[in-house]
Tab-separated table of C-alpha atoms in Angstrom:
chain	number	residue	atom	x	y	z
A	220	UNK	CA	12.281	12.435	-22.589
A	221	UNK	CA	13.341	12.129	-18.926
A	222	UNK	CA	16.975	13.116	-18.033
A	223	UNK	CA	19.367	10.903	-16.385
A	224	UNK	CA	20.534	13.035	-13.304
A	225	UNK	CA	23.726	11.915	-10.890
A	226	UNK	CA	25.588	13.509	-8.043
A	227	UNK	CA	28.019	15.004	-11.155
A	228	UNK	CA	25.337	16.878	-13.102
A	229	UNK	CA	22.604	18.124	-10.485
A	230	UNK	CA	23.555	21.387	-10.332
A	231	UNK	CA	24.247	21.900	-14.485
A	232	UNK	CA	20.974	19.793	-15.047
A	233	UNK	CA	18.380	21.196	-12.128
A	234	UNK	CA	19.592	23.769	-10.648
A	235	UNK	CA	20.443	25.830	-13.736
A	236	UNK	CA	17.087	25.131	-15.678
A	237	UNK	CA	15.056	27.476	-16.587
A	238	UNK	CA	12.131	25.004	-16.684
A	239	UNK	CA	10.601	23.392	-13.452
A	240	UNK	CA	12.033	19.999	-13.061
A	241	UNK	CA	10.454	16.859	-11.735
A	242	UNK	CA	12.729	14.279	-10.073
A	243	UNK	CA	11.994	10.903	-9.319
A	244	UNK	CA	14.312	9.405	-7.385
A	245	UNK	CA	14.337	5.521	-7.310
A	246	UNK	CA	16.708	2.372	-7.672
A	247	UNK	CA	16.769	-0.781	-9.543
A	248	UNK	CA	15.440	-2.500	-6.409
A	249	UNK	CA	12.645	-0.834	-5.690
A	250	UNK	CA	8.899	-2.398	-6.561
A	251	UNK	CA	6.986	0.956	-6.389
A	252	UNK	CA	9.926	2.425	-8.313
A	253	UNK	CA	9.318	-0.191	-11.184
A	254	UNK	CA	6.043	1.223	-11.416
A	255	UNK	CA	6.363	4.490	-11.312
A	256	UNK	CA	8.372	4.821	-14.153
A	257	UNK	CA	5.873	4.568	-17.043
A	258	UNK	CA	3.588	7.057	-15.246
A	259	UNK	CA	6.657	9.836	-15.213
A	260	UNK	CA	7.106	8.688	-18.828
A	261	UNK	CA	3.784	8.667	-19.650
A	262	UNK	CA	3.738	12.372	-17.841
A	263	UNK	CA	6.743	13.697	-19.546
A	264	UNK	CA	5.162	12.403	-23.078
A	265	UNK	CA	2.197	15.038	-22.014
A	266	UNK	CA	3.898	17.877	-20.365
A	267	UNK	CA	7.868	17.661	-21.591
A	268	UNK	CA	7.185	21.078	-23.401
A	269	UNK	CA	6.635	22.697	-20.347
A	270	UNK	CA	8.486	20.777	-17.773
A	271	UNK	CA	11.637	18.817	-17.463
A	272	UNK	CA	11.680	15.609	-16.238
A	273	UNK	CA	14.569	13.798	-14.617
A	274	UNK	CA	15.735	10.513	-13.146
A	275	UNK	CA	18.259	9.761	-10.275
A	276	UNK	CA	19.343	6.512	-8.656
A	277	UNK	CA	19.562	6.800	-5.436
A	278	UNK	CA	22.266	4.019	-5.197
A	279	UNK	CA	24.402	5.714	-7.520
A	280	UNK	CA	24.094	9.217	-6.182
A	281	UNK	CA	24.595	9.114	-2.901
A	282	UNK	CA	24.959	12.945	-2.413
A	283	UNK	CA	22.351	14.410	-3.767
A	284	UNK	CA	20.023	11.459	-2.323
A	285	UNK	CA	21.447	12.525	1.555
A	286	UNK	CA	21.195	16.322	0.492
A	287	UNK	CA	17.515	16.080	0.039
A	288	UNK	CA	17.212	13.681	2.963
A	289	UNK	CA	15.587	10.812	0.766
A	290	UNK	CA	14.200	8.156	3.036
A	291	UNK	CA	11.919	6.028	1.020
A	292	UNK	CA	11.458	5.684	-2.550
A	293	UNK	CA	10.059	6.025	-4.914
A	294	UNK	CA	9.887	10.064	-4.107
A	295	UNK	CA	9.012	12.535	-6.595
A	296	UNK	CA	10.862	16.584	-6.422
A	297	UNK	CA	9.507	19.299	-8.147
A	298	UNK	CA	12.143	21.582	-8.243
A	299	UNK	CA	12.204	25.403	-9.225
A	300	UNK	CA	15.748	26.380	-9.841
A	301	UNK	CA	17.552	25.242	-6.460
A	302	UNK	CA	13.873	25.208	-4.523
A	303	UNK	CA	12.357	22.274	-3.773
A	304	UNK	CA	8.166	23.270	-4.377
A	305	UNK	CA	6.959	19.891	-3.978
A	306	UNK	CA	8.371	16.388	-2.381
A	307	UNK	CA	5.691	13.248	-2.835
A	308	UNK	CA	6.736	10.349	-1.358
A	309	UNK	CA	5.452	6.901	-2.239
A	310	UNK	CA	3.872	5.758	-5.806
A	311	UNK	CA	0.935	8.245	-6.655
A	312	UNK	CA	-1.430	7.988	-9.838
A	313	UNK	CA	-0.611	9.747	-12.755
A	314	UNK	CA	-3.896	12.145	-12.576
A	315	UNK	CA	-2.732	12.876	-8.983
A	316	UNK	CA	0.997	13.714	-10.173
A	317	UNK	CA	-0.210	15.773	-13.142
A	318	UNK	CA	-2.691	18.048	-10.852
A	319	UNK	CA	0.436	18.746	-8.621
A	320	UNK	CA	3.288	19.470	-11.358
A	321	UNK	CA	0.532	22.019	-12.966
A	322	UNK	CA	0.237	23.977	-9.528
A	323	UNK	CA	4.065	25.050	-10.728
A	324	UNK	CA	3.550	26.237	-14.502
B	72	UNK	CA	3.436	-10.213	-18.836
B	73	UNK	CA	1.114	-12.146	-16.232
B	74	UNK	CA	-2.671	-12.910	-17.482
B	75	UNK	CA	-4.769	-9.575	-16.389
B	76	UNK	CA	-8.078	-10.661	-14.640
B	77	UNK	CA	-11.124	-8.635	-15.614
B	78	UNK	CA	-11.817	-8.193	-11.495
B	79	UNK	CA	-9.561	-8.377	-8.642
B	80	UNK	CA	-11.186	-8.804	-5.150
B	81	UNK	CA	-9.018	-7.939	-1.779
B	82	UNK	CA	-10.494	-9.579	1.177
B	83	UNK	CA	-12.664	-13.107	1.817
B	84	UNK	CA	-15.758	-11.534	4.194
B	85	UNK	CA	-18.922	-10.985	3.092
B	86	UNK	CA	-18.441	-8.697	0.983
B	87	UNK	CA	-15.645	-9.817	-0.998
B	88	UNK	CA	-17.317	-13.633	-0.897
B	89	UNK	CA	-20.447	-11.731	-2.228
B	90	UNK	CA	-18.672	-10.005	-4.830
B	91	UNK	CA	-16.904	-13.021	-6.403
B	92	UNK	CA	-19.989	-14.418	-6.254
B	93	UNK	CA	-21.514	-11.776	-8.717
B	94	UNK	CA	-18.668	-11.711	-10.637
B	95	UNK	CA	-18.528	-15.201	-11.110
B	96	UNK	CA	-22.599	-14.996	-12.331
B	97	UNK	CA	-21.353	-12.572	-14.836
B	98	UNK	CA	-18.593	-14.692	-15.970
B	99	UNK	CA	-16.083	-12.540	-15.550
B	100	UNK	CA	-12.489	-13.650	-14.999
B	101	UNK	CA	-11.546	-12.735	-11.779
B	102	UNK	CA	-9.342	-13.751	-8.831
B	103	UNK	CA	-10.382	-13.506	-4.847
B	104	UNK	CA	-7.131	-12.676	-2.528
B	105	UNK	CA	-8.070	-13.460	1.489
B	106	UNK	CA	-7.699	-16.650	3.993
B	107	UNK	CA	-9.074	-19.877	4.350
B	108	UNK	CA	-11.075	-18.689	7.032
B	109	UNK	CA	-12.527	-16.067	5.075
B	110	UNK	CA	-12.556	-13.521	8.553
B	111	UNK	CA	-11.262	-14.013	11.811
B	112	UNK	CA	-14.565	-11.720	12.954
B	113	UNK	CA	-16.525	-13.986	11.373
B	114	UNK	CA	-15.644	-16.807	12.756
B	115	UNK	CA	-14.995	-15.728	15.825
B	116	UNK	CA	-18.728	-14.564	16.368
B	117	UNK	CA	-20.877	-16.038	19.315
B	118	UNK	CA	-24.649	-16.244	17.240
B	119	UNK	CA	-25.693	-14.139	14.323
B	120	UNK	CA	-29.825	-13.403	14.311
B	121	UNK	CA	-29.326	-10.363	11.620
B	122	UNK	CA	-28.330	-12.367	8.825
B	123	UNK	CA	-31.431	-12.889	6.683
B	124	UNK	CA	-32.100	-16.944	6.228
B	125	UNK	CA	-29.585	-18.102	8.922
B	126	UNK	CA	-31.669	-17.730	12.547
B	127	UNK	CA	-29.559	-18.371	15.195
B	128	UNK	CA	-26.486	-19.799	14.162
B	129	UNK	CA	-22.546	-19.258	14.893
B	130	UNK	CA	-20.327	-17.521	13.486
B	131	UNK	CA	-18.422	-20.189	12.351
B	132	UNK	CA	-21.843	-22.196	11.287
B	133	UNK	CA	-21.833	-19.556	8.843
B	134	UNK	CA	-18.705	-19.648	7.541
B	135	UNK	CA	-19.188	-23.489	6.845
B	136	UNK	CA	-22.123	-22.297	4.845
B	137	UNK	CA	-20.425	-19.545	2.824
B	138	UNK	CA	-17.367	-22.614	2.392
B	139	UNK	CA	-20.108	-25.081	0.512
B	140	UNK	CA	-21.781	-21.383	-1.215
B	141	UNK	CA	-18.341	-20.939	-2.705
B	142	UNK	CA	-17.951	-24.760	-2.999
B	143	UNK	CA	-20.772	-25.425	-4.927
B	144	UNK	CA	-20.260	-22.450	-7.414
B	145	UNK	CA	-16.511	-23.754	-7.950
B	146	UNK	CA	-14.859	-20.868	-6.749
B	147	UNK	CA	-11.391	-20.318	-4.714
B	148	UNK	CA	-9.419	-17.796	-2.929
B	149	UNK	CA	-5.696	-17.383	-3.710
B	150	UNK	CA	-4.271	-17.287	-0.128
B	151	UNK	CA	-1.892	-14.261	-0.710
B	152	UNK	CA	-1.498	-11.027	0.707
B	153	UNK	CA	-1.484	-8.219	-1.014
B	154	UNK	CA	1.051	-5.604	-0.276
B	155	UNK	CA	0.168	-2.780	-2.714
B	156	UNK	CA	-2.411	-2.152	-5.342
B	157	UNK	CA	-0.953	0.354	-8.098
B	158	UNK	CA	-3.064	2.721	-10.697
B	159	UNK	CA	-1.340	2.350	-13.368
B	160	UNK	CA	-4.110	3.916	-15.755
B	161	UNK	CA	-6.085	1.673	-17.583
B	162	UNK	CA	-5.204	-1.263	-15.343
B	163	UNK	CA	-4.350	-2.072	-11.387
B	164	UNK	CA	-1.129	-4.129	-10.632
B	165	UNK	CA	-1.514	-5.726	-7.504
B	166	UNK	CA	1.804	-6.244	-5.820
B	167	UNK	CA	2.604	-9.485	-3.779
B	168	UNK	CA	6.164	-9.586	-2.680
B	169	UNK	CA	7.822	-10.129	-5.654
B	170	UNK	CA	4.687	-11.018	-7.877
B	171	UNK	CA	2.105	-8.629	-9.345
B	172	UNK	CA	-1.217	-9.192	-10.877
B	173	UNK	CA	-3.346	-7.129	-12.962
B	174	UNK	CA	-6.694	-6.613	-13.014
B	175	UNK	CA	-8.966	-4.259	-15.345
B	176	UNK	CA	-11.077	-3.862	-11.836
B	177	UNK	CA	-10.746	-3.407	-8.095
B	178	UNK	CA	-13.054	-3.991	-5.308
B	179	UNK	CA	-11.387	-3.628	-1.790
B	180	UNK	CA	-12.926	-5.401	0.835
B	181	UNK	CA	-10.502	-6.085	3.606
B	182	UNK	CA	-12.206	-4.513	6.505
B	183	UNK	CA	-11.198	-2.155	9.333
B	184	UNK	CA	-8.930	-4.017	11.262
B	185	UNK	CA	-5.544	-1.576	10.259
B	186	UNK	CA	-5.472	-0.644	13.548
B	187	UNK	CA	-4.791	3.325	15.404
B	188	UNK	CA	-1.620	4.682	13.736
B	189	UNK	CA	1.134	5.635	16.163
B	190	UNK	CA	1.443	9.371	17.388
B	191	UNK	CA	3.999	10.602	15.071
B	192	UNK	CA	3.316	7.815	12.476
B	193	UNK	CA	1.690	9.551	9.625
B	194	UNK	CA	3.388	13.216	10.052
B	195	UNK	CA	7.015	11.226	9.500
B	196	UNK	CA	5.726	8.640	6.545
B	197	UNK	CA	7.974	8.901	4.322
B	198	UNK	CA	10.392	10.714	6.266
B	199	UNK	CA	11.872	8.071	8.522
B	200	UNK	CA	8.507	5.788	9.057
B	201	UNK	CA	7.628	3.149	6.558
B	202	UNK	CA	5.700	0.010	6.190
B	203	UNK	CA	7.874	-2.003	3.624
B	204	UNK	CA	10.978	-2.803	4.664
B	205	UNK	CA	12.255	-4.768	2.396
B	206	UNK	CA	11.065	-1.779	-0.226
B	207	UNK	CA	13.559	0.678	1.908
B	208	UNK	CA	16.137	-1.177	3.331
B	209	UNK	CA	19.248	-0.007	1.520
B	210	UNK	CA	18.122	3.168	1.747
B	211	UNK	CA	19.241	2.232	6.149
B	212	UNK	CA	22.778	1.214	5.345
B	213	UNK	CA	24.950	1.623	8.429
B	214	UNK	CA	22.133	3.423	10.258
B	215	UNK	CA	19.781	2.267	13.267
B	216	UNK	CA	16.459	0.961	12.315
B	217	UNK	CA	13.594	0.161	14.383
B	218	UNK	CA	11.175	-2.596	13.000
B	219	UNK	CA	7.526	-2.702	15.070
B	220	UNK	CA	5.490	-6.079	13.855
B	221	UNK	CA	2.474	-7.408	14.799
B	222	UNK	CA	3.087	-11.217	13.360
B	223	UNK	CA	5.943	-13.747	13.785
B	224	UNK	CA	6.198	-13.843	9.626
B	225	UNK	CA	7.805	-10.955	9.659
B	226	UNK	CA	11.229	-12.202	11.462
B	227	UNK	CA	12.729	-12.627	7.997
B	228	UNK	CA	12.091	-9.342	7.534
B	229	UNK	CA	13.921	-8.396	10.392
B	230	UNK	CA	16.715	-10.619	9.494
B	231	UNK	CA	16.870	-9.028	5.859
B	232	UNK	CA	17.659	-5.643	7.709
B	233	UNK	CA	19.830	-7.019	10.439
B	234	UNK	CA	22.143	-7.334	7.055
B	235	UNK	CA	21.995	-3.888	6.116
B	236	UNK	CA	21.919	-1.410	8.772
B	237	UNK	CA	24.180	-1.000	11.805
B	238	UNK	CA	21.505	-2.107	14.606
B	239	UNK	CA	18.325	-3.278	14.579
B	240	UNK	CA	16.217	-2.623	17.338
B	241	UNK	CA	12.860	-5.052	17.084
B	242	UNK	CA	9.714	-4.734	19.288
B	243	UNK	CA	7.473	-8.107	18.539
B	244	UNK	CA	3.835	-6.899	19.239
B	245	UNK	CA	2.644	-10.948	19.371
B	246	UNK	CA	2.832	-13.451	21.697
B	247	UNK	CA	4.613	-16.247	20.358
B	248	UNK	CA	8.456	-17.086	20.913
B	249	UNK	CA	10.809	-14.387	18.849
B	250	UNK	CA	13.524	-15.997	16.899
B	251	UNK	CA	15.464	-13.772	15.231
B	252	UNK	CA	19.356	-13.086	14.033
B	253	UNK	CA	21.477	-12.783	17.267
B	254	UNK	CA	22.455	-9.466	16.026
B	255	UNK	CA	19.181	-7.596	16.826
B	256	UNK	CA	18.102	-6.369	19.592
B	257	UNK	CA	15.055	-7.859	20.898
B	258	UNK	CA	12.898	-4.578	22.975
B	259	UNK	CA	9.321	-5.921	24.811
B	260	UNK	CA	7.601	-2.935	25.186
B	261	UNK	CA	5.093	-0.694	24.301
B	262	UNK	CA	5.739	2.085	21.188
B	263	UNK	CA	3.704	5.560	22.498
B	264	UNK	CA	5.134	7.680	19.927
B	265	UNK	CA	7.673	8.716	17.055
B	266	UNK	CA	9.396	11.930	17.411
B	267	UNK	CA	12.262	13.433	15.395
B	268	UNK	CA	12.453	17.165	13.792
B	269	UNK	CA	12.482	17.101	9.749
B	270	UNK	CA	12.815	13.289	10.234
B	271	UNK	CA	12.579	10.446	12.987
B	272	UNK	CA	15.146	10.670	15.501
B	273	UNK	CA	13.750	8.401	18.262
B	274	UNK	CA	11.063	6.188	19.596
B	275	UNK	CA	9.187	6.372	23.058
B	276	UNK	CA	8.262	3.619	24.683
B	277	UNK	CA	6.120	3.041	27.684
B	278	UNK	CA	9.467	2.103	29.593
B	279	UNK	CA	12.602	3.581	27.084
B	280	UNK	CA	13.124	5.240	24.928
B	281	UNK	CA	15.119	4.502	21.598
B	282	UNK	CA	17.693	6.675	19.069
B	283	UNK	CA	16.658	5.356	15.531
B	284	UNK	CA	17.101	6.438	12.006
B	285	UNK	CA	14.175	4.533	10.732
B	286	UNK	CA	10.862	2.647	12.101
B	287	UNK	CA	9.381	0.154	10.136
B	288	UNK	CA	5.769	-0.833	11.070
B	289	UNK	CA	4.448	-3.996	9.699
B	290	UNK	CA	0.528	-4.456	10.552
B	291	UNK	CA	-1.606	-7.589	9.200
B	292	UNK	CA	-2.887	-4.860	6.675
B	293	UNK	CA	-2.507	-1.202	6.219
B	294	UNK	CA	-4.713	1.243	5.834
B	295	UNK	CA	-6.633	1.888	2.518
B	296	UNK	CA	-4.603	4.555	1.440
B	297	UNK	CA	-1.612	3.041	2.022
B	298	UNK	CA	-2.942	0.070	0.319
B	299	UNK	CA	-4.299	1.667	-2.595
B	300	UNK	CA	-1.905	5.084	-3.134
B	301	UNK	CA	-3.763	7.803	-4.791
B	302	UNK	CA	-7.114	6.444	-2.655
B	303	UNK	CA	-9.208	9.371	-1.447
B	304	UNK	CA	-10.708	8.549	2.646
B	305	UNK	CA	-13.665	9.884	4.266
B	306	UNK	CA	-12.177	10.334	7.858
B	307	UNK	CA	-11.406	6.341	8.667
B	308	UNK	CA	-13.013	4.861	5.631
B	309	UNK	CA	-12.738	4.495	1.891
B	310	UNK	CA	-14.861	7.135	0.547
B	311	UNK	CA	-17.828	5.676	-1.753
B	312	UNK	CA	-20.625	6.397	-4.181
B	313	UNK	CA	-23.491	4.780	-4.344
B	314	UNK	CA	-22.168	2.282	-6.762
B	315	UNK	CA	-19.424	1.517	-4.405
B	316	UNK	CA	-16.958	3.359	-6.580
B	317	UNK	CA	-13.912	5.208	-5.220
B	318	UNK	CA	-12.181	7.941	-6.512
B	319	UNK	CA	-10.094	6.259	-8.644
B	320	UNK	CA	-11.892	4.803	-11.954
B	321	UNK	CA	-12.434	1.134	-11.545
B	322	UNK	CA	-11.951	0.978	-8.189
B	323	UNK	CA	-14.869	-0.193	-6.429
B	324	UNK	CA	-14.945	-0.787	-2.117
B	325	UNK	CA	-17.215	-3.075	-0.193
B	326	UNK	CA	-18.201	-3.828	3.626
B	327	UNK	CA	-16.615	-2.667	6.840
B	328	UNK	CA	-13.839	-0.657	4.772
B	329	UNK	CA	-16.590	1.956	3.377
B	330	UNK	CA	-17.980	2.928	7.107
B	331	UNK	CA	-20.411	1.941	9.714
B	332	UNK	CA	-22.163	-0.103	10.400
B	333	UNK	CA	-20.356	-2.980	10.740
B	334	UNK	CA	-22.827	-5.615	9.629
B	335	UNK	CA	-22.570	-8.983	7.359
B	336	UNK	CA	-25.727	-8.389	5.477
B	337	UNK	CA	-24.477	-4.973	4.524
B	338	UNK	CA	-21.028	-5.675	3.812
B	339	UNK	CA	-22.734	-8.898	1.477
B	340	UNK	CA	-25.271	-6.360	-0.192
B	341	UNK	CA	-22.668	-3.417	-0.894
B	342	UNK	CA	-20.138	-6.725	-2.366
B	343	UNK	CA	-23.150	-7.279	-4.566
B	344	UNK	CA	-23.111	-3.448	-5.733
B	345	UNK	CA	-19.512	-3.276	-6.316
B	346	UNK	CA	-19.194	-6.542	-8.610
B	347	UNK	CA	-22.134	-4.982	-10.970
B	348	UNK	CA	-20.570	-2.017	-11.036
B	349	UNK	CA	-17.256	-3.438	-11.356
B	350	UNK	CA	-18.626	-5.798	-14.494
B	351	UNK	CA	-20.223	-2.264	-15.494
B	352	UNK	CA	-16.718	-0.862	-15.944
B	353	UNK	CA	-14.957	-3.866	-17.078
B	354	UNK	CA	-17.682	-3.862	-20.179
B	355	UNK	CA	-17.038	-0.317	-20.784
B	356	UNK	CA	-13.446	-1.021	-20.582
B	357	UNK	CA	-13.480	-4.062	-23.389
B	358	UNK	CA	-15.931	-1.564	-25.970
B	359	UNK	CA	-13.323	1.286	-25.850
């Protein structure tokens, strides 16, 4: 299952979770984006036990997007609590994406 | 959903033209993406004596014979350029502006002509520096962007952006006339390098310098890895077995793209190796 995350509930949703989450942050206009989204699925089918994974539009949360200085999309957090451990920017294989979320469990 | 070709090939030199031409032995359904001239090195070559069978002819002698090869065997390249080539598992989706393809297989063979990146360029991709602008844009509302191209196409491009963000500052790196929205800000000069702290701030030139929020640099082709995300290099090149496979299952790389040297009979031979292997995979693929 992968969370849908705004400016409203970061904090409540990522911030407070005890689980590492992964955010992809994208927007409806976005090729790479488009394709990127059955890999995080795909992912979070795998590894949802484990690890939370979230969604935010860029377009539609335009203060978390500036907070974590979001310049091209898609990019891909993983946060622990408030840290940011990871930032991957551009579409990445879903071998490649797995090998990096594990470095967190 | 679009048909999905057993083999895609990316480039129309010798060894993409000697790859479709295994494939299309094998009878495998594939598609060839490159130009009608097949390679501007090619046919811009004085007199080739290393290519076995053809003693002392032209460059572009040749290319006339690879034109009636292809001819004859009833095979065509789809003049399109490919932006982005996704691994999406157990299938590549090859992006073209707004179209994709798929393809079961891949065999990259577009050369080494993606040029020397910028200083700067790769430590802020991502963070300021991109290649797609159209992919980006809105992400440069009401903020300065820079856009550095290398052909006229990609005015509308720059027109696109002069929409979105609050300047556009545009440094044409061809020769012909630049016609472009009023609006932007034509610079001729010379980029040296892209500086900023956790992101771009500004661009050097040779003669200015420029405050910017963004730099968009749009090359004939990009580099392997940015073609192909995911793609594992060896230094400057594609990194290869000897099957001509990559790291990434079913994608196989030919020619100038896999290192030195830079010859047509190798580029030919190792197009030969990748379709076999490529048919190899695509088998495997179809028994699963």
């Amino acid at each position: 299952m992968i969370k849908v995350v705004n400016d409203k509930n970061f904090n409540e949703e990522i911030a407070d979770s005890d689980n590492i989450v992964v955010v992809d942050f994208w927007a409806p206009w976005c090729g790479p984006c488009k394709m990127l989204t059955p890999v995080i699925e795909e992912l979070s089918n795998e590894m949802g036990k484990n690890v939370t994974f979230a969604k935010i539009n860029v377009d539609e949360s335009p203060i978390v997007a500036s907070k974590y200085k979001i310049s091209s999309i898609p990019t891909v957090m993983v946060f622990s609590k408030d840290t940011v451990k990871e930032t991957m920017v551009g579409f990445r294989p879903k071998a490649d994406l797995k090998k990096i979320i594990e470095k967190h469990l | 959903m679009s048909e999905r070709y057993d083999i895609a090939i990316i480039g129309s030199g010798p060894a993409g033209l000697s790859a479709a031409l295994n494939a299309k032995i094998r009878n495998k359904k594939f598609i060839i993406f490159g130009s009608k001239d097949f390679s501007t090195k090619l046919v811009k070559a004085h007199k080739i004596n290393n290519y076995l069978g053809f003693y002392g002819k032209s460059g572009a002698e040749i290319k006339d014979e690879f034109a009636s090869h292809l001819e004859a065997m009833d095979i065509s390249i789809t003049q399109e350029k490919v932006n982005n080539v996704y691994a999406m598992g157990d299938y590549f989706a090859l992006m073209i502006n707004e179209k994709m393809y798929e393809a079961t297989s891949i065999i990259l063979a577009t050369g080494v002509n993606f040029g020397k990146p910028f200083k700067g360029e790769e430590e802020f991709l991502g963070n300021g520096v991109g290649y797609c602008a159209t992919c980006d844009a809105p992400l440069y509302k009401n903020k300065i962007v820079t856009i550095i191209a290398y052909d006229k196409k990609e005015e509308d491009e720059v027109n696109f952006i002069a929409t979105v963000a609050s300047k556009v500052y545009y440094i044409p790196m061809y020769k012909e006339e630049v016609q472009v929205d009023s609006s932007v800000e034509i610079i001729k000069d010379i980029p040296v390098e892209i500086v900023g702290d956790e992101k771009v701030t500004k661009l050097i030139l040779k003669n200015t310098q420029l405050i910017t929020d963004g730099i968009f640099i749009l090359r004939e082709s990009v580099s392997p890895g940015q073609l192909v995300p995911g793609l594992i290099m060896d230094g400057n090149h594609v990194g290869v077995n000897r099957n001509m496979k990559t790291n990434l299952d079913g994608c196989f790389a030919a020619g100038d793209i896999v290192g030195t040297p830079y010859q047509y009979i190798k580029s030919a031979g190792e197009g030969n190796i990748a379709a076999l292997s490529a048919v190899a995979y695509v088998d495997q693929q179809k028994r699963k």
